């Protein structure tokens, strides 16, 4: 965990910016001046002003953080991450916004939060989350026009609002009645994993253990993994994966290579049918 302060001009007053940086292979928690607890995942950074808590409660997140927000009806708690603004009063929620990923995911455990684009036009409708909901937002690669929309895809149905002439289209996938621990247990002693594609799990393991993981076989990327991890070493985790899926691995310094074990592949695929 690293923290530092830098000076930024704000008119006649100079405020300091507090930065909390968590390296790969680590996790850390920080208590903000209002009592809010933020748990940061590996490779994450949190920034907030020294004026935090007086007239504003605003933080900037890069990476992943779990927020246990102290209630203050007069001053909403705001998280800004990759062009998305998440606003809450007193609640618990998770935000994942790593710069190398194309999405921003918000998961609500309890309370309520609203989500909107940071640059949304005045009066633009906010997306309100209920407990046990998660929403994944991403920017389309194609340019948007004033007639294009923001879509929330829920149970195969689109709920749309006008994009108000913004230069990009923002899509979102909303899921109801989720198991919140699948999105938040990375911070706990028991990390619960369920039907996680190997490609997604590998990215999380890279951050957790500060390694590079190469998936040598394309077919292996979509293999699902289920399990509960505690304080296992990287080698122990890989051995567990090898015991439940037809994979093998090699480790060379900080690079892990995953490949399919042909002798186990047919047995595994037969059990999946």
CSV table of C-alpha atoms in Angstrom, one decimal:
chain,number,residue,atom,x,y,z
A,1,UNK,CA,0.0,0.0,0.0
A,2,UNK,CA,1.3,3.4,-1.0
A,3,UNK,CA,-0.1,6.8,-0.2
A,4,UNK,CA,1.0,10.3,-1.2
A,5,UNK,CA,-0.3,13.8,-1.5
A,6,UNK,CA,0.1,16.4,-4.3
A,7,UNK,CA,-1.0,20.0,-4.5
A,8,UNK,CA,-3.6,21.2,-7.0
A,9,UNK,CA,-4.9,24.8,-7.4
A,10,UNK,CA,-8.5,25.4,-6.6
A,11,UNK,CA,-8.9,29.2,-6.9
A,12,UNK,CA,-7.5,31.0,-3.9
A,13,UNK,CA,-7.3,27.8,-1.8
A,14,UNK,CA,-4.8,25.0,-2.4
A,15,UNK,CA,-6.3,21.5,-1.6
A,16,UNK,CA,-4.3,18.4,-1.4
A,17,UNK,CA,-5.1,15.1,-3.2
A,18,UNK,CA,-4.7,11.9,-1.2
A,19,UNK,CA,-3.8,8.9,-3.3
A,20,UNK,CA,-4.0,5.3,-2.1
A,21,UNK,CA,-2.3,2.8,-4.4
A,22,UNK,CA,-2.4,-1.0,-4.0
A,23,UNK,CA,0.3,-3.0,-5.9
A,24,UNK,CA,-0.4,-6.3,-7.7
A,25,UNK,CA,-0.4,-9.3,-5.5
A,26,UNK,CA,-1.9,-7.3,-2.6
A,27,UNK,CA,-5.2,-6.0,-1.1
A,28,UNK,CA,-5.7,-3.1,1.3
A,29,UNK,CA,-8.4,-1.2,3.2
A,30,UNK,CA,-8.6,2.5,3.9
A,31,UNK,CA,-10.9,4.5,6.2
A,32,UNK,CA,-12.0,7.8,4.7
A,33,UNK,CA,-12.5,10.9,6.9
A,34,UNK,CA,-16.3,10.3,7.1
A,35,UNK,CA,-15.8,6.8,8.4
A,36,UNK,CA,-16.5,5.1,5.0
A,37,UNK,CA,-14.4,1.9,4.6
A,38,UNK,CA,-13.0,1.1,1.2
A,39,UNK,CA,-11.3,-2.2,0.4
A,40,UNK,CA,-9.1,-2.1,-2.7
A,41,UNK,CA,-8.2,-5.0,-4.8
A,42,UNK,CA,-4.8,-5.6,-6.3
A,43,UNK,CA,-3.6,-3.1,-8.9
A,44,UNK,CA,-6.1,-0.4,-7.8
A,45,UNK,CA,-5.8,3.3,-7.0
A,46,UNK,CA,-8.1,5.6,-5.0
A,47,UNK,CA,-7.9,9.4,-5.0
A,48,UNK,CA,-9.8,11.9,-2.9
A,49,UNK,CA,-9.4,15.6,-1.9
A,50,UNK,CA,-8.5,16.8,1.6
A,51,UNK,CA,-11.8,18.7,1.4
A,52,UNK,CA,-13.6,15.3,1.4
A,53,UNK,CA,-16.5,15.2,3.9
A,54,UNK,CA,-17.2,18.8,4.3
A,55,UNK,CA,-19.3,19.9,1.3
A,56,UNK,CA,-18.5,16.9,-0.9
A,57,UNK,CA,-17.7,13.2,-0.6
A,58,UNK,CA,-16.2,12.3,-3.9
A,59,UNK,CA,-13.5,9.7,-4.8
A,60,UNK,CA,-11.9,8.6,-8.1
A,61,UNK,CA,-11.3,4.9,-8.6
A,62,UNK,CA,-9.1,3.0,-10.9
A,63,UNK,CA,-9.3,-0.8,-10.4
A,64,UNK,CA,-11.7,-2.4,-8.0
A,65,UNK,CA,-13.1,-1.3,-4.7
A,66,UNK,CA,-15.7,-2.4,-2.2
A,67,UNK,CA,-17.4,0.5,-0.5
A,68,UNK,CA,-19.1,0.4,2.9
A,69,UNK,CA,-20.4,4.0,3.0
A,70,UNK,CA,-21.2,6.0,6.1
A,71,UNK,CA,-24.7,7.4,5.7
A,72,UNK,CA,-25.0,11.2,5.3
A,73,UNK,CA,-28.3,12.3,3.6
A,74,UNK,CA,-27.0,15.8,3.1
A,75,UNK,CA,-23.8,14.8,1.2
A,76,UNK,CA,-24.1,11.9,-1.3
A,77,UNK,CA,-21.1,9.7,-1.7
A,78,UNK,CA,-19.8,9.7,-5.3
A,79,UNK,CA,-17.4,7.3,-7.1
A,80,UNK,CA,-16.1,8.3,-10.4
A,81,UNK,CA,-14.6,5.5,-12.5
A,82,UNK,CA,-13.8,5.4,-16.3
A,83,UNK,CA,-16.5,8.0,-17.2
A,84,UNK,CA,-19.2,6.5,-14.9
A,85,UNK,CA,-20.5,8.2,-11.8
A,86,UNK,CA,-21.9,6.0,-9.0
A,87,UNK,CA,-23.8,8.0,-6.3
A,88,UNK,CA,-24.9,6.6,-2.9
A,89,UNK,CA,-26.0,7.8,0.6
A,90,UNK,CA,-25.3,4.9,2.9
A,91,UNK,CA,-24.8,1.5,1.4
A,92,UNK,CA,-22.5,-1.3,0.5
A,93,UNK,CA,-21.4,-1.8,-3.1
A,94,UNK,CA,-18.6,-3.0,-5.4
A,95,UNK,CA,-17.2,-1.2,-8.4
A,96,UNK,CA,-14.8,-2.8,-10.8
A,97,UNK,CA,-13.1,-0.4,-13.3
A,98,UNK,CA,-9.7,-1.6,-14.4
A,99,UNK,CA,-8.2,0.4,-17.2
A,100,UNK,CA,-7.3,-2.7,-19.3
A,101,UNK,CA,-10.9,-3.9,-19.2
A,102,UNK,CA,-13.6,-2.5,-21.5
A,103,UNK,CA,-16.4,-2.4,-18.9
A,104,UNK,CA,-17.3,-0.9,-15.6
A,105,UNK,CA,-19.2,-3.2,-13.3
A,106,UNK,CA,-21.2,-2.1,-10.2
A,107,UNK,CA,-22.7,-4.6,-7.8
A,108,UNK,CA,-25.1,-3.5,-5.0
A,109,UNK,CA,-25.1,-5.5,-1.7
A,110,UNK,CA,-27.5,-3.3,0.3
A,111,UNK,CA,-29.0,0.2,0.2
A,112,UNK,CA,-29.3,1.9,-3.2
A,113,UNK,CA,-27.1,3.6,-5.7
A,114,UNK,CA,-27.6,5.5,-8.9
A,115,UNK,CA,-25.4,5.3,-12.0
A,116,UNK,CA,-24.9,7.6,-14.9
A,117,UNK,CA,-22.3,8.8,-17.4
A,118,UNK,CA,-20.1,11.5,-15.9
A,119,UNK,CA,-20.6,13.6,-19.0
A,120,UNK,CA,-24.3,13.0,-19.3
A,121,UNK,CA,-26.5,15.9,-20.3
A,122,UNK,CA,-28.4,17.8,-17.6
A,123,UNK,CA,-31.6,15.9,-16.8
A,124,UNK,CA,-30.4,12.6,-18.2
A,125,UNK,CA,-32.1,9.7,-16.6
A,126,UNK,CA,-30.1,7.8,-13.9
A,127,UNK,CA,-30.0,4.0,-13.6
A,128,UNK,CA,-31.1,3.0,-10.1
A,129,UNK,CA,-29.8,-0.3,-8.6
A,130,UNK,CA,-31.6,-2.4,-6.1
A,131,UNK,CA,-29.9,-4.9,-3.7
A,132,UNK,CA,-28.6,-8.1,-5.4
A,133,UNK,CA,-28.4,-6.4,-8.8
A,134,UNK,CA,-25.2,-5.9,-10.8
A,135,UNK,CA,-24.8,-3.7,-13.9
A,136,UNK,CA,-22.0,-3.9,-16.4
A,137,UNK,CA,-21.5,-0.8,-18.6
A,138,UNK,CA,-19.2,-0.4,-21.6
A,139,UNK,CA,-18.6,2.1,-24.3
A,140,UNK,CA,-19.4,1.1,-27.9
A,141,UNK,CA,-16.5,1.3,-30.3
A,142,UNK,CA,-18.7,2.9,-33.0
A,143,UNK,CA,-19.4,6.6,-33.0
A,144,UNK,CA,-22.8,7.7,-31.7
A,145,UNK,CA,-25.2,10.3,-33.1
A,146,UNK,CA,-27.9,12.3,-31.5
A,147,UNK,CA,-30.4,9.6,-32.4
A,148,UNK,CA,-28.5,6.8,-30.8
A,149,UNK,CA,-29.5,5.5,-27.4
A,150,UNK,CA,-28.2,4.1,-24.1
A,151,UNK,CA,-29.6,0.6,-23.6
A,152,UNK,CA,-30.0,-1.4,-20.4
A,153,UNK,CA,-30.5,-5.1,-21.4
A,154,UNK,CA,-32.5,-6.9,-18.8
A,155,UNK,CA,-33.9,-10.4,-19.4
A,156,UNK,CA,-33.6,-10.0,-23.1
A,157,UNK,CA,-35.4,-6.7,-23.2
A,158,UNK,CA,-34.0,-3.3,-24.0
A,159,UNK,CA,-34.9,-0.3,-21.9
A,160,UNK,CA,-33.6,2.8,-23.7
A,161,UNK,CA,-33.0,6.5,-23.1
A,162,UNK,CA,-31.8,9.1,-25.6
A,163,UNK,CA,-28.1,9.6,-25.8
A,164,UNK,CA,-28.5,13.4,-26.0
A,165,UNK,CA,-26.0,13.8,-28.8
A,166,UNK,CA,-23.1,12.3,-27.0
A,167,UNK,CA,-20.2,11.0,-29.1
A,168,UNK,CA,-20.4,7.4,-27.9
A,169,UNK,CA,-23.1,4.9,-27.1
A,170,UNK,CA,-23.1,3.4,-23.7
A,171,UNK,CA,-24.6,-0.1,-23.2
A,172,UNK,CA,-25.4,-1.9,-20.0
A,173,UNK,CA,-26.3,-5.4,-19.0
A,174,UNK,CA,-28.4,-5.6,-15.8
A,175,UNK,CA,-28.7,-8.8,-13.8
A,176,UNK,CA,-31.2,-9.4,-11.0
A,177,UNK,CA,-31.2,-11.6,-7.9
A,178,UNK,CA,-27.5,-12.4,-8.1
A,179,UNK,CA,-25.2,-14.1,-5.6
A,180,UNK,CA,-23.4,-11.0,-4.5
A,181,UNK,CA,-20.5,-13.0,-3.0
A,182,UNK,CA,-19.5,-14.0,-6.6
A,183,UNK,CA,-18.8,-10.3,-7.2
A,184,UNK,CA,-17.5,-9.2,-3.8
A,185,UNK,CA,-15.8,-12.2,-2.0
A,186,UNK,CA,-12.4,-11.3,-3.6
A,187,UNK,CA,-12.0,-9.1,-0.5
A,188,UNK,CA,-12.8,-11.9,2.0
A,189,UNK,CA,-11.0,-14.9,3.5
A,190,UNK,CA,-13.1,-17.1,1.3
A,191,UNK,CA,-13.1,-16.2,-2.4
A,192,UNK,CA,-16.2,-17.8,-4.0
A,193,UNK,CA,-16.0,-18.7,-7.7
A,194,UNK,CA,-18.9,-20.1,-9.7
A,195,UNK,CA,-19.0,-20.9,-13.4
A,196,UNK,CA,-16.1,-18.5,-14.0
A,197,UNK,CA,-14.6,-18.8,-17.6
A,198,UNK,CA,-10.9,-19.6,-17.4
A,199,UNK,CA,-10.1,-16.5,-19.4
A,200,UNK,CA,-11.8,-14.2,-16.8
A,201,UNK,CA,-10.4,-16.2,-13.8
A,202,UNK,CA,-6.9,-16.0,-15.3
A,203,UNK,CA,-7.1,-12.2,-15.4
A,204,UNK,CA,-8.1,-12.1,-11.7
A,205,UNK,CA,-5.3,-14.5,-10.7
A,206,UNK,CA,-2.8,-12.4,-12.5
A,207,UNK,CA,-3.6,-9.5,-10.2
A,208,UNK,CA,-4.0,-11.6,-7.1
A,209,UNK,CA,-0.5,-13.2,-7.5
A,210,UNK,CA,1.3,-10.6,-9.6
A,211,UNK,CA,2.1,-12.9,-12.5
A,212,UNK,CA,1.4,-13.1,-16.2
A,213,UNK,CA,-0.8,-16.0,-17.3
A,214,UNK,CA,-0.8,-17.2,-20.9
A,215,UNK,CA,-3.6,-19.5,-22.1
A,216,UNK,CA,-2.0,-21.5,-24.8
A,217,UNK,CA,-5.1,-23.2,-26.1
A,218,UNK,CA,-8.1,-21.1,-27.3
A,219,UNK,CA,-10.6,-23.8,-26.3
A,220,UNK,CA,-9.4,-23.6,-22.7
A,221,UNK,CA,-10.5,-19.9,-22.3
A,222,UNK,CA,-14.2,-20.8,-21.9
A,223,UNK,CA,-13.8,-23.7,-19.6
A,224,UNK,CA,-15.8,-23.0,-16.4
A,225,UNK,CA,-14.3,-23.1,-12.9
A,226,UNK,CA,-16.1,-23.5,-9.6
A,227,UNK,CA,-14.5,-23.4,-6.2
A,228,UNK,CA,-13.7,-21.6,-3.0
A,229,UNK,CA,-10.2,-20.2,-2.5
A,230,UNK,CA,-8.7,-19.1,0.8
A,231,UNK,CA,-5.0,-18.5,1.4
A,232,UNK,CA,-3.7,-21.0,-1.2
A,233,UNK,CA,-0.4,-20.3,-3.0
A,234,UNK,CA,-0.5,-19.8,-6.8
A,235,UNK,CA,0.8,-23.4,-7.2
A,236,UNK,CA,-1.9,-24.8,-5.0
A,237,UNK,CA,-4.5,-22.9,-7.0
A,238,UNK,CA,-3.2,-24.3,-10.2
A,239,UNK,CA,-3.1,-27.8,-8.8
A,240,UNK,CA,-6.8,-27.4,-7.8
A,241,UNK,CA,-7.7,-26.2,-11.3
A,242,UNK,CA,-5.8,-29.2,-12.8
A,243,UNK,CA,-7.7,-31.6,-10.6
A,244,UNK,CA,-11.1,-30.4,-11.8
A,245,UNK,CA,-10.4,-29.4,-15.4
A,246,UNK,CA,-8.2,-31.0,-18.2
A,247,UNK,CA,-5.4,-28.5,-17.9
A,248,UNK,CA,-1.7,-28.6,-17.2
A,249,UNK,CA,0.6,-25.7,-16.5
A,250,UNK,CA,4.2,-24.6,-16.4
A,251,UNK,CA,5.7,-21.7,-14.3
A,252,UNK,CA,8.8,-19.8,-15.5
A,253,UNK,CA,9.6,-17.1,-13.0
A,254,UNK,CA,6.5,-14.8,-13.0
A,255,UNK,CA,5.0,-16.3,-16.2
A,256,UNK,CA,2.4,-19.1,-16.0
A,257,UNK,CA,1.4,-21.0,-19.1
A,258,UNK,CA,-1.9,-23.0,-19.2
A,259,UNK,CA,-2.5,-25.7,-21.8
A,260,UNK,CA,-5.0,-28.5,-22.3
A,261,UNK,CA,-4.2,-31.9,-21.0
A,262,UNK,CA,-5.3,-34.1,-24.0
A,263,UNK,CA,-5.6,-37.3,-21.9
A,264,UNK,CA,-8.1,-35.6,-19.5
A,265,UNK,CA,-10.0,-33.6,-22.1
A,266,UNK,CA,-12.5,-36.2,-23.2
A,267,UNK,CA,-13.3,-37.3,-19.6
A,268,UNK,CA,-14.0,-33.7,-18.7
A,269,UNK,CA,-16.1,-32.8,-21.7
A,270,UNK,CA,-18.2,-36.0,-21.2
A,271,UNK,CA,-18.9,-35.0,-17.6
A,272,UNK,CA,-20.0,-31.6,-18.7
A,273,UNK,CA,-22.8,-33.0,-21.0
